[in-house]
Coordinates of C-alpha atoms in Angstrom, one line a residue:
Chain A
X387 CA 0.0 0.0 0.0
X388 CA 1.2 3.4 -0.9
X389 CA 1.6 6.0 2.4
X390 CA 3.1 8.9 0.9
X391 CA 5.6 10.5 4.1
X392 CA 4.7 13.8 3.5
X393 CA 1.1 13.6 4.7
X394 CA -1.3 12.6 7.8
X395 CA -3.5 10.4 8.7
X396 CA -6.4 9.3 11.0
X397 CA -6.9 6.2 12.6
X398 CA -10.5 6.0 10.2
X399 CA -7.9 6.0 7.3
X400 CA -8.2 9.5 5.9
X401 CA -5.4 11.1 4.8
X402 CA -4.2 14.9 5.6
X403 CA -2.2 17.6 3.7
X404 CA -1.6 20.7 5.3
X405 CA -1.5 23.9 2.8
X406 CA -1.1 27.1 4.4
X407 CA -4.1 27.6 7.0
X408 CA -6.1 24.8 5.1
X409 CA -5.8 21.4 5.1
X410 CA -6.4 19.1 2.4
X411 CA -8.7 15.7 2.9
X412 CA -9.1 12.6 1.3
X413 CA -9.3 8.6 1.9
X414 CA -6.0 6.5 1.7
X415 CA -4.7 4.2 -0.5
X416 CA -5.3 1.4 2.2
X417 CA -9.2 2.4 1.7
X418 CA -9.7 2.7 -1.2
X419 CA -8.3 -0.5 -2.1
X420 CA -10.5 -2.2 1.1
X421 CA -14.1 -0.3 -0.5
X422 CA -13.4 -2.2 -4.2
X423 CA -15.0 -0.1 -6.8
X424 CA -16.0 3.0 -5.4
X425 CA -19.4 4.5 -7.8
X426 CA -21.0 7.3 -5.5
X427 CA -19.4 9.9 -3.3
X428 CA -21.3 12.0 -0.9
X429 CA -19.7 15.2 -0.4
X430 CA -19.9 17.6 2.4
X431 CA -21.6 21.0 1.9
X432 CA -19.3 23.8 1.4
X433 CA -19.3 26.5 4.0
X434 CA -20.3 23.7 6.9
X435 CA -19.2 23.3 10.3
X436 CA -18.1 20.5 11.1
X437 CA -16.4 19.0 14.7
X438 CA -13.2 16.9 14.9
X439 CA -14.6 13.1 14.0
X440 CA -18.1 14.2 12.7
X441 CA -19.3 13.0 9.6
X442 CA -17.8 14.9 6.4
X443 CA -19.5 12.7 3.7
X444 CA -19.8 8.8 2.2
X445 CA -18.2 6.8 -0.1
X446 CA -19.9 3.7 -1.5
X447 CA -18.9 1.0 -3.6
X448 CA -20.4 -1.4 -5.4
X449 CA -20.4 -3.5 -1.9
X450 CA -20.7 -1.0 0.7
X451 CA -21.0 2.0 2.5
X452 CA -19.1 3.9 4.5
X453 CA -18.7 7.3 6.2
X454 CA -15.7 9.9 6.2
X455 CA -15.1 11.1 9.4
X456 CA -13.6 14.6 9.6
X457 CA -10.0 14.2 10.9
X458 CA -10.0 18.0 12.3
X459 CA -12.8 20.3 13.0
X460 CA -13.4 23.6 11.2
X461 CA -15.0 24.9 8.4
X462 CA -15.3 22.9 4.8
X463 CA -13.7 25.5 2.4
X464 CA -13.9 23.4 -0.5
X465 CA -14.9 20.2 -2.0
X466 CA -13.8 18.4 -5.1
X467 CA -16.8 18.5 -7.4
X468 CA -15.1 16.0 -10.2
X469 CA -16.0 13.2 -7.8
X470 CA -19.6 13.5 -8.6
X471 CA -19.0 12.4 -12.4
X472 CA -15.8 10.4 -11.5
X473 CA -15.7 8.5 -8.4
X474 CA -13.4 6.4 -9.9
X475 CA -10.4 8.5 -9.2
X476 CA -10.6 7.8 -5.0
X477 CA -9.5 5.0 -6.5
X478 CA -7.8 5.7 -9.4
X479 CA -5.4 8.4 -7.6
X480 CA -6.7 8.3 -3.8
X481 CA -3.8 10.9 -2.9
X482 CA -4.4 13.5 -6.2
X483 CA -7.4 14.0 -8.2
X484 CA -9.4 11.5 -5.4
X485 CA -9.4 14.2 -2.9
X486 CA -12.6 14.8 -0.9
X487 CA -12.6 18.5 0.5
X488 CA -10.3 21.1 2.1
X489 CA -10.9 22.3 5.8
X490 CA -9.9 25.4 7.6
X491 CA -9.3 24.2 10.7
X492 CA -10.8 25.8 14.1
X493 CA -7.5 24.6 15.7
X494 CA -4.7 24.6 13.4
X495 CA -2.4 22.9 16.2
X496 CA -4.8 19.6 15.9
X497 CA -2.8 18.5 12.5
X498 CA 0.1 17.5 15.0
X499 CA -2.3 15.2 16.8
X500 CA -2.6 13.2 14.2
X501 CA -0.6 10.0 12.7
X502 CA 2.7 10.4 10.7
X503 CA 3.2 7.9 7.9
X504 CA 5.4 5.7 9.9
X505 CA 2.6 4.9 12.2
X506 CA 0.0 4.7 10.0
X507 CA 2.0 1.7 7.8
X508 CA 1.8 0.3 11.4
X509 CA -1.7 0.4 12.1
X510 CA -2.6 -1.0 8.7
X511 CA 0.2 -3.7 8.5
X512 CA -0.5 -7.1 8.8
Chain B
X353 CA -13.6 6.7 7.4
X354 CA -15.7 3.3 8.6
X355 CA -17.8 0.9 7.7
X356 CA -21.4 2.5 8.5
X357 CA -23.4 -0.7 6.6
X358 CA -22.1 -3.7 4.6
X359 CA -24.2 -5.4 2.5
X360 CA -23.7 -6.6 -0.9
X361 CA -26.1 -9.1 -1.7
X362 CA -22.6 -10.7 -2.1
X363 CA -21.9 -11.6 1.9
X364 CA -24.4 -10.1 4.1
X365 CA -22.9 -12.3 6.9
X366 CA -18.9 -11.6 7.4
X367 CA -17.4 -14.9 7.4
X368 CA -13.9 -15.4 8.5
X369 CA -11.4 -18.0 9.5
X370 CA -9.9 -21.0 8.0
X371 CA -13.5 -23.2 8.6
X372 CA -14.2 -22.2 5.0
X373 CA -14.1 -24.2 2.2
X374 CA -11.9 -23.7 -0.7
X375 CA -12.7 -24.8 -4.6
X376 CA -10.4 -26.8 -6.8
X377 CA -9.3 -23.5 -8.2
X378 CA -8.5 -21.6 -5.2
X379 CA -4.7 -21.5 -5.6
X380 CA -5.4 -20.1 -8.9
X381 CA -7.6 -17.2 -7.5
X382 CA -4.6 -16.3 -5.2
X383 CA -2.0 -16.4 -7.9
X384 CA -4.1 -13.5 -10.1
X385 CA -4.4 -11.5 -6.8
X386 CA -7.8 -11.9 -6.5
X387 CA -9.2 -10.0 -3.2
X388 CA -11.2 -13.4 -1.1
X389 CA -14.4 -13.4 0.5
X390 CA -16.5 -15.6 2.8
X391 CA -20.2 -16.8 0.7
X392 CA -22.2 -19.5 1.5
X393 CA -19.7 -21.2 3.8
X394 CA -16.9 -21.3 0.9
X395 CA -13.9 -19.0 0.3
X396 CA -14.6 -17.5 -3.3
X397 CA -13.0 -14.3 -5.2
X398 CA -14.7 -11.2 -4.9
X399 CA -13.3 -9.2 -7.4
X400 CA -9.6 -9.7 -9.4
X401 CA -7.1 -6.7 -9.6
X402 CA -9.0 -4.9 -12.2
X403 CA -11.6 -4.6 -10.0
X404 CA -15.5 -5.2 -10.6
X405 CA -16.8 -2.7 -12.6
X406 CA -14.1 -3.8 -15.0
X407 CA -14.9 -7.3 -15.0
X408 CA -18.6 -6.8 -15.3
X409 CA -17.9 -4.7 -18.6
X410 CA -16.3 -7.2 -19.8
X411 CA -18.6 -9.6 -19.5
X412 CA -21.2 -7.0 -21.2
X413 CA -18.5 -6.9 -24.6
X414 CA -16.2 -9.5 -24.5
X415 CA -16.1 -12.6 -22.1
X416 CA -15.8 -13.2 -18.8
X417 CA -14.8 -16.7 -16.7
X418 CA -16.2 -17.7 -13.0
X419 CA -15.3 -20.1 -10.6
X420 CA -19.2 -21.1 -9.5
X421 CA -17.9 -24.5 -8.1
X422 CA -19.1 -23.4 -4.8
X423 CA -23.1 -24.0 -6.1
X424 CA -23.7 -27.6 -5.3
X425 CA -24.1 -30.8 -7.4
X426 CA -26.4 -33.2 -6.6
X427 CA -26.5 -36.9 -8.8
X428 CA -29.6 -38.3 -8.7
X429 CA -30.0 -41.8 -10.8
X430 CA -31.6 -44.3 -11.5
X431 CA -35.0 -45.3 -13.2
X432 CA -36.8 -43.5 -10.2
X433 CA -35.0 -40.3 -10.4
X434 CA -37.6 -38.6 -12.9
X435 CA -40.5 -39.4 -9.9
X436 CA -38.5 -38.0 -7.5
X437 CA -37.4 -34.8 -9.4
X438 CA -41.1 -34.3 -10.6
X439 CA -42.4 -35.0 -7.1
X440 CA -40.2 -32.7 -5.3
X441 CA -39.4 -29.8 -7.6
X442 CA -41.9 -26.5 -8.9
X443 CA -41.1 -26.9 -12.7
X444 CA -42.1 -29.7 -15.0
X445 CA -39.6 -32.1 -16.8
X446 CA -41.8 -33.1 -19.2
X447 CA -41.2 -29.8 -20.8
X448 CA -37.5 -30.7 -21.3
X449 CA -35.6 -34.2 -21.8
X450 CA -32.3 -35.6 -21.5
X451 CA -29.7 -33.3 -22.8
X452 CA -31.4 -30.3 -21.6
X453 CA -31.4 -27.9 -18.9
X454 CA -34.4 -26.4 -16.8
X455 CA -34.6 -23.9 -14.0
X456 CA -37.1 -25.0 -11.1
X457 CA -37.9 -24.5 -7.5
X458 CA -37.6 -26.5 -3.9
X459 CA -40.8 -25.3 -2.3
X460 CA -41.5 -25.1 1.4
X461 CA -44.8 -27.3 1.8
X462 CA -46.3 -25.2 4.4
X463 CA -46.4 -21.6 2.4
X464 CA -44.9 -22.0 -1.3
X465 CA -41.9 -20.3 -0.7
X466 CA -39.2 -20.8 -2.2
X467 CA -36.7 -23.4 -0.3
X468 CA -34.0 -23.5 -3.2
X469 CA -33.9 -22.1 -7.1
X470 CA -32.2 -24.8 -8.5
X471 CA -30.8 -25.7 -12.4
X472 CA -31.2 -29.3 -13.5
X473 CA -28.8 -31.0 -15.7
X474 CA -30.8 -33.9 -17.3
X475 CA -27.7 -35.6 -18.3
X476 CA -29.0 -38.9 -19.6
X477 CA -31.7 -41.0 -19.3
X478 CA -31.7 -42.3 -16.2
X479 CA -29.0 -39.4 -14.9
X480 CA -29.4 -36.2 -13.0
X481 CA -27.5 -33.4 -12.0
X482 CA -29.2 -30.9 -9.9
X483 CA -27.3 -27.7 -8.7
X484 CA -28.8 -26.0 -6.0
X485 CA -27.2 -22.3 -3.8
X486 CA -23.6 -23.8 -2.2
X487 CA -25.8 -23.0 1.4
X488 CA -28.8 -25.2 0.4
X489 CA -27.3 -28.6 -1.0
X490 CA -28.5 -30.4 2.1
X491 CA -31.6 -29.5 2.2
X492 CA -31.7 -30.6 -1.3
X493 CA -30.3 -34.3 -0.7
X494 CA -33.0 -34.1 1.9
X495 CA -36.4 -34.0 -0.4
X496 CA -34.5 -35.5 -3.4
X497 CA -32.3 -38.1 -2.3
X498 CA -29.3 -38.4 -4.4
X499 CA -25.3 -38.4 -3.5
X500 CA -23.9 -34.8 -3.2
X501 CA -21.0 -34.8 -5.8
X502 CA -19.9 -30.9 -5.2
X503 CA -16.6 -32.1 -4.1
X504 CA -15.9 -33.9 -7.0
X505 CA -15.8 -31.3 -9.4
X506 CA -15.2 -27.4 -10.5
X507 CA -18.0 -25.4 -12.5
X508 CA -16.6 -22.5 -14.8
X509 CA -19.1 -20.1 -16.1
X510 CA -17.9 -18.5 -19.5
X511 CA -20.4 -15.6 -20.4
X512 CA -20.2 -12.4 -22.5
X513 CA -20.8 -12.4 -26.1
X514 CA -17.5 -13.7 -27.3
X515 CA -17.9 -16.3 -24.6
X516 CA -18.5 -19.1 -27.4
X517 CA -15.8 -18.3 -29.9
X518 CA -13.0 -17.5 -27.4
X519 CA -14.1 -21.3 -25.9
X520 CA -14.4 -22.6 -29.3
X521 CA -11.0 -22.0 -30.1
X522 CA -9.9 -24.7 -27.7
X523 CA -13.6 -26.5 -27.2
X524 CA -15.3 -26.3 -30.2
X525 CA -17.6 -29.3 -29.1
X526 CA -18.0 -27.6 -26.1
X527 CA -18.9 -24.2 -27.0
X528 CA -21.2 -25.3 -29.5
X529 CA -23.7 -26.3 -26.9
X530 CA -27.2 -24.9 -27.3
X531 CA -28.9 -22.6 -25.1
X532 CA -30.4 -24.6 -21.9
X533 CA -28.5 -27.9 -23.9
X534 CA -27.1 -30.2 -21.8
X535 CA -23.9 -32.2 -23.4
X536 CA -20.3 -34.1 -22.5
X537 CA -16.7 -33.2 -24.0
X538 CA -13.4 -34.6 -23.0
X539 CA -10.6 -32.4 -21.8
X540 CA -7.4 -34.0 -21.3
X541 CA -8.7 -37.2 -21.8
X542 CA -10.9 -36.8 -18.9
X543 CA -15.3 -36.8 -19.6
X544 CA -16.6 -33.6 -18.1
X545 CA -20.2 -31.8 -19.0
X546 CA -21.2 -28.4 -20.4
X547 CA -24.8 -26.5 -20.3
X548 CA -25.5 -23.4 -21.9
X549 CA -26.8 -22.0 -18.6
X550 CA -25.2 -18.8 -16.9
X551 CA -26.3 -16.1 -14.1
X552 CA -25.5 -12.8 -16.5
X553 CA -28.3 -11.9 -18.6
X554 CA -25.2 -12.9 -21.6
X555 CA -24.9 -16.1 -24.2
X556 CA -22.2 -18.3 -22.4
X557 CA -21.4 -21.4 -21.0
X558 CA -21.3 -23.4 -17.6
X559 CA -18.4 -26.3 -17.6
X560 CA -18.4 -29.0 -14.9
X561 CA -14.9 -30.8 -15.0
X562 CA -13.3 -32.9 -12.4
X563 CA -11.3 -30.9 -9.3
X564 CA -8.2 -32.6 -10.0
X565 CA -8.0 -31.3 -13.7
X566 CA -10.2 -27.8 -13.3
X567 CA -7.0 -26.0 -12.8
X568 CA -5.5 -26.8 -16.3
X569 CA -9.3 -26.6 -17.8
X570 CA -9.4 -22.7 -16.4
X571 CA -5.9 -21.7 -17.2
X572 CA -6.7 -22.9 -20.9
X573 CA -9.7 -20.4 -20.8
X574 CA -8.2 -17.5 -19.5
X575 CA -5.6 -18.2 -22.2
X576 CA -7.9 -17.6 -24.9
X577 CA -8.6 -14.0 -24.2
X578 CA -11.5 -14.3 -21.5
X579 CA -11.0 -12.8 -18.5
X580 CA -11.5 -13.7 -14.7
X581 CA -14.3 -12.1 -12.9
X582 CA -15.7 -12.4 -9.3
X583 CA -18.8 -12.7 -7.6
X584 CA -18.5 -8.8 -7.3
X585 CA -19.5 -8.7 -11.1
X586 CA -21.5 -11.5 -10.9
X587 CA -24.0 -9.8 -8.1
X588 CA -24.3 -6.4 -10.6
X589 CA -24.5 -8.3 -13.6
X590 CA -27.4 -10.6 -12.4
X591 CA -29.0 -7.8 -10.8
X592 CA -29.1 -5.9 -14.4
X593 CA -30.5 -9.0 -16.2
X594 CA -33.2 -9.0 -12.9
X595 CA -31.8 -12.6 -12.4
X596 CA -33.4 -13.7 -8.0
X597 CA -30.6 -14.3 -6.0
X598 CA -31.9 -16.8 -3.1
X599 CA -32.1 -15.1 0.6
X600 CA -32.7 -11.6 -1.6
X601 CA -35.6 -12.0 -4.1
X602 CA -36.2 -15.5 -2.9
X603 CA -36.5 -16.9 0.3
X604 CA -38.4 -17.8 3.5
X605 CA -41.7 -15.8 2.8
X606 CA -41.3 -15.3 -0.5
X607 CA -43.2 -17.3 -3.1
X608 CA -42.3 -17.6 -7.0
X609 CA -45.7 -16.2 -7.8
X610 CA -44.8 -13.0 -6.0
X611 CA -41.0 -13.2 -7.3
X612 CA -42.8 -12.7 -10.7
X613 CA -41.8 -16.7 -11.9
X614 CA -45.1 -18.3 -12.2
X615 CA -43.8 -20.2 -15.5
X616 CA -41.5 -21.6 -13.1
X617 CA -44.5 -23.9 -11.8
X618 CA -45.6 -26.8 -13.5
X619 CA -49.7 -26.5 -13.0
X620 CA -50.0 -29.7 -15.1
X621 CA -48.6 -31.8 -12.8
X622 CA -50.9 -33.4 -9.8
X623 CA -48.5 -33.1 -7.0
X624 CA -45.9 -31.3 -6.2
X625 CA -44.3 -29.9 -2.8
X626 CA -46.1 -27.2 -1.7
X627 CA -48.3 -27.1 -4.7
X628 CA -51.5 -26.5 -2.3
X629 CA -50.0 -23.9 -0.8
X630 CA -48.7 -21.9 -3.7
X631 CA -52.3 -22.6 -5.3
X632 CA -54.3 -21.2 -2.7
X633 CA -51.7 -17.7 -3.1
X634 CA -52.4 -18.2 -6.4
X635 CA -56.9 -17.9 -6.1
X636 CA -56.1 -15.0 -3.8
X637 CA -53.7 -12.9 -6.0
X638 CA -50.2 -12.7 -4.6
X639 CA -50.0 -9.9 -1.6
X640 CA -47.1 -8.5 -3.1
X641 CA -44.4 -8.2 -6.3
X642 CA -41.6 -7.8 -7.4
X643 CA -40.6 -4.9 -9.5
X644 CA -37.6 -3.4 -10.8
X645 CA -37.0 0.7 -10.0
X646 CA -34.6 2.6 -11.4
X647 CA -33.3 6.0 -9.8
X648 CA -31.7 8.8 -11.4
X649 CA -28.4 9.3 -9.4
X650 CA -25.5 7.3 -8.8
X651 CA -26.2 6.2 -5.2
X652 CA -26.4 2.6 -4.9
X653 CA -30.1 1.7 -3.5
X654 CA -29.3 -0.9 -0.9
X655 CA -31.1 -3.7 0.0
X656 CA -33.9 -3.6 3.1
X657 CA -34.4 0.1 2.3
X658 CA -38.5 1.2 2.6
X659 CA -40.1 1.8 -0.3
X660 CA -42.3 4.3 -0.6
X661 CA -45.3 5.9 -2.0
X662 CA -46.4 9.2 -1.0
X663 CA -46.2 9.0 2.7
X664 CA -46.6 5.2 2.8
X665 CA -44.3 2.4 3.0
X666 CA -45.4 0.1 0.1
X667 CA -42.4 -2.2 0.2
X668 CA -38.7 -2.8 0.2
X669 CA -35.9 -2.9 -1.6
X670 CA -34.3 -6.9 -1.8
X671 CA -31.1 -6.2 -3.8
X672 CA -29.5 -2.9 -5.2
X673 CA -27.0 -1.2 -6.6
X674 CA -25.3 0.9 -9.1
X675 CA -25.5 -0.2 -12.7
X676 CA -22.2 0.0 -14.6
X677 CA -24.0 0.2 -18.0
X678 CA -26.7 2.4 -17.3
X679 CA -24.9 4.5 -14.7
X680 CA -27.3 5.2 -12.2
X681 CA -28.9 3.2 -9.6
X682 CA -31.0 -0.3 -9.9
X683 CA -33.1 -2.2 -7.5
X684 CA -35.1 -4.7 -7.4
X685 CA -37.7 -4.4 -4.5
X686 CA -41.2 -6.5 -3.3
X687 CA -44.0 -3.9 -3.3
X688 CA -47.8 -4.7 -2.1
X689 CA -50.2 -5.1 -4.6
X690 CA -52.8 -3.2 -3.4
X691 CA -50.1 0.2 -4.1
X692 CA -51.3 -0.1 -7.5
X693 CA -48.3 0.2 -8.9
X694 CA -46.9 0.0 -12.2
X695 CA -44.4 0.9 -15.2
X696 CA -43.5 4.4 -14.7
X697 CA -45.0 4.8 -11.8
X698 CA -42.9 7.4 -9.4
X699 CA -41.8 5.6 -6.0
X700 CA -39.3 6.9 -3.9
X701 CA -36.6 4.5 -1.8
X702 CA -35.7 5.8 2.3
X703 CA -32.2 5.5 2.9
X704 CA -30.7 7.0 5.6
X705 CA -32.9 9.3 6.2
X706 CA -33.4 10.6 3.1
X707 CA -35.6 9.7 0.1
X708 CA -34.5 8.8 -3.6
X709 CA -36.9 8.8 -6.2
X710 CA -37.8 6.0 -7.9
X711 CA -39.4 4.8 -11.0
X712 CA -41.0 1.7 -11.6
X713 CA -39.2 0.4 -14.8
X714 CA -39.7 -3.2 -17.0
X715 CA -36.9 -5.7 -16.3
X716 CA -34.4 -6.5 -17.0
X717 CA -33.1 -3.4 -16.3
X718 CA -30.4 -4.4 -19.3
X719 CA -30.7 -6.8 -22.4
X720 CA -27.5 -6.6 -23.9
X721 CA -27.7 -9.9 -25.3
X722 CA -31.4 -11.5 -25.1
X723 CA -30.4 -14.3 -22.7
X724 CA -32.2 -14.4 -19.4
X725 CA -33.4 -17.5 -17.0
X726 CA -36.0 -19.4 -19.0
X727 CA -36.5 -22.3 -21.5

């Protein structure tokens, strides 16, 4: 599985890229690949509030469901509108053009709480 | 990110651990990568690299090849066999004969539902082969009688519309079979049986060959152009052609009448299992239907969703999902007759906590070659 060292993660398998005061979202490489084929993407509303952990949108494949949990609270600046024609590319390029939606965090500081790469090829090894 | 709701249709109960049991081509699986799931108590691919909305495409243009040994197979011989097929099973063999294939029903004597949906192989005369869900082969050997034989053999679905010339280029015997035909061939030596049956709404092939020489059988076929594909694409293909999956659109509770198969029932014949039953439904008018909706986004409609109509649950949705070749969502769903349904009317399916609309649509929801379930 591919955990690029330059970005964050959460223990619910998001991914986190900081630029400037935002931060950048998306589902890793780990997820993807455990959804199968992903066909619909919920996205969150832009110009939402949403807390540390809330729910930021779904992703569904053609076996299941599942939410995306925001990894740091704030407000949802922007959202990546090509999903809603090309879900494919969460799995396609989970890291690039599969991004979900950009965050300006309440707490910019909460970033560093988060996992580096290192531990997150932990928690999904084996 | 978690897991709020798992359900395929595919493996609605998570099974894990090494009490599964694995086909004669299971070592194959794992050497194209496949990704393994629990069904039905056996340890089947779910999807191979490509993933599933590949494979299903390609069983739309080109040809696709399955591992379906995990269905069962049970021989029944002998000169009673016929009597005890005809007693215990919906459909009439009188409509067929040896050399042919016919989709029937195991029906629960107390209410008509549906037990088992079963294919049998009328091999020969005297000769059987009846191929019931992996999960339901005991119940089978129970009203039948017969030796369960699923151990003795791998089944490899070809389907797609190349399906018969990519075959025929190392089976031509084999790939000539008719539609619903039943017939043998020889590959290494070795007698094995072919029906033009399949679970995709596409012209193919199911071949039954002995375990210990499926592997060679399946690397042959893959080497011919035709591609691997997993019960992933097999779940969205069948669900397009509006194909019942047992414990979905059949089941406990659910009759063939209501599943919208009453030419699965032989009337002509004086007994049957569960024939009193399923008559009585029949006087009455079924209480509900099946029906196929179709929604206009891509969110996957997801089975045991309400249905509604207006402000009234009408029914619910038994399988569903997002339809590669149409691109928007599909379902297949039993809704109560008295709802008065019918083609293009507007429905609308509850899903958490929000409500898609709906429209009632014929099925199947694709024809992309004219092959469905029937004879």
């Amino acid at each position: 599985m591919n955990v690029p060292d330059n970005l964050r993660y959460s223990t619910d398998h998001e991914w986190i890229r900081s630029d400037g005061d935002r931060v950048r979202v998306g589902i890793t490489d780990y997820a993807q690949d455990a959804l199968g084929d992903v066909v619909f993407v919920e996205l969150p509303a832009e110009g939402a509030t949403v807390a540390a952990g809330g729910t930021l949108g779904e992703v569904e494949s053609t076996k299941s469901v599942s939410e995306i949990y925001a990894p740091v609270g704030g407000e949802v600046v922007a959202v990546n509108r090509a999903l809603s024609d090309a879900p494919e590319q969460v799995n396609q390029d989970p890291y690039g053009e599969g991004w979900i939606c950009e965050i300006l965090p309440s707490d910019p500081s909460a970033v560093d709480g988060l996992l580096d790469a290192e531990a997150y090829r932990q928690l999904t090894a084996g | 990110m978690n897991e709020a709701s798992a359900d395929s249709g595919n493996s609605s109960v998570p099974e894990l651990g090494h009490s599964l049991r694995q086909t004669p081509l299971f070592d194959a699986h794992r050497g194209l990568g496949a990704k393994l799931v629990g069904f039905g108590g056996w340890e089947m691919p779910l999807a191979y690299p490509g993933g599933t909305l590949a494979e299903h495409r390609a069983c739309r243009t080109e040809a696709v090849a399955f591992d379906v040994s995990h269905l069962g197979t049970v021989r029944v011989s002998g000169t009673d066999g016929f009597d005890r097929l005809q007693a215990a099973l919906s459909n009439d063999l009188r409509r067929v004969g040896p050399g042919r294939a016919q989709y029937t029903h195991l029906l629960s004597e107390d209410d008509g539902s549906v037990v088992d949906d079963i294919i049998v192989w009328w091999v020969s005369d005297d000769v059987f082969d009846v191929m019931p869900n992996a999960s339901n082969t005991a119940r089978v050997v129970d009203a039948i009688g017969g030796e369960d034989t699923t151990e003795t053999r791998a089944i490899i679905a070809v389907q797609g519309p190349m399906a018969r010339s990519r075959l025929g280029t190392i089976l031509p015997g084999a790939a000539a079979v008719p539609r619903f035909g039943v017939a043998g061939f020889e590959w290494e030596g070795v007698p094995c049986l072919v029906a033009g049956t399949g679970y995709t709404g596409e012209d193919g092939v199911e071949c039954a060959v002995p375990a210990d020489t499926a592997e060679s059988l399946w690397a042959a076929i893959l080497g011919t152009g035709v591609q691997p594909a997993g019960l992933g694409a097999r779940d969205t293909l069948r669900l397009e052609a509006a194909l019942p999956l047992h414990g979905h659109e059949l089941g406990p509770g659910i009759t063939p009448l209501q599943a919208g198969l009453g030419w699965v029932i032989g009337w002509d014949k004086p007994a049957f299992r569960g024939r009193d039953a399923l008559l009585a439904e029949k006087n009455a008018g079924p209480r509900r239907l099946l029906v196929g909706l179709a929604t206009e986004g891509r969110q996957p409609p997801r089975e045991g969703s309400p249905v509604t109509k207006g402000s009234k649950i009408v029914g619910t949705v038994t399988s569903g999902n997002f339809s590669p070749m149409l691109e928007h969502g599909i379902a297949l769903a039993l809704v109560d007759t008295t709802a008065g349904v019918s083609p293009e009317t507007t429905l609308a399916i509850e899903q958490r906590g929000r409500a898609m609309t709906a429209t009632v649509v014929k099925t199947p929801f694709v024809r992309a070659g004219q092959w469905a379930i029937g004879n």
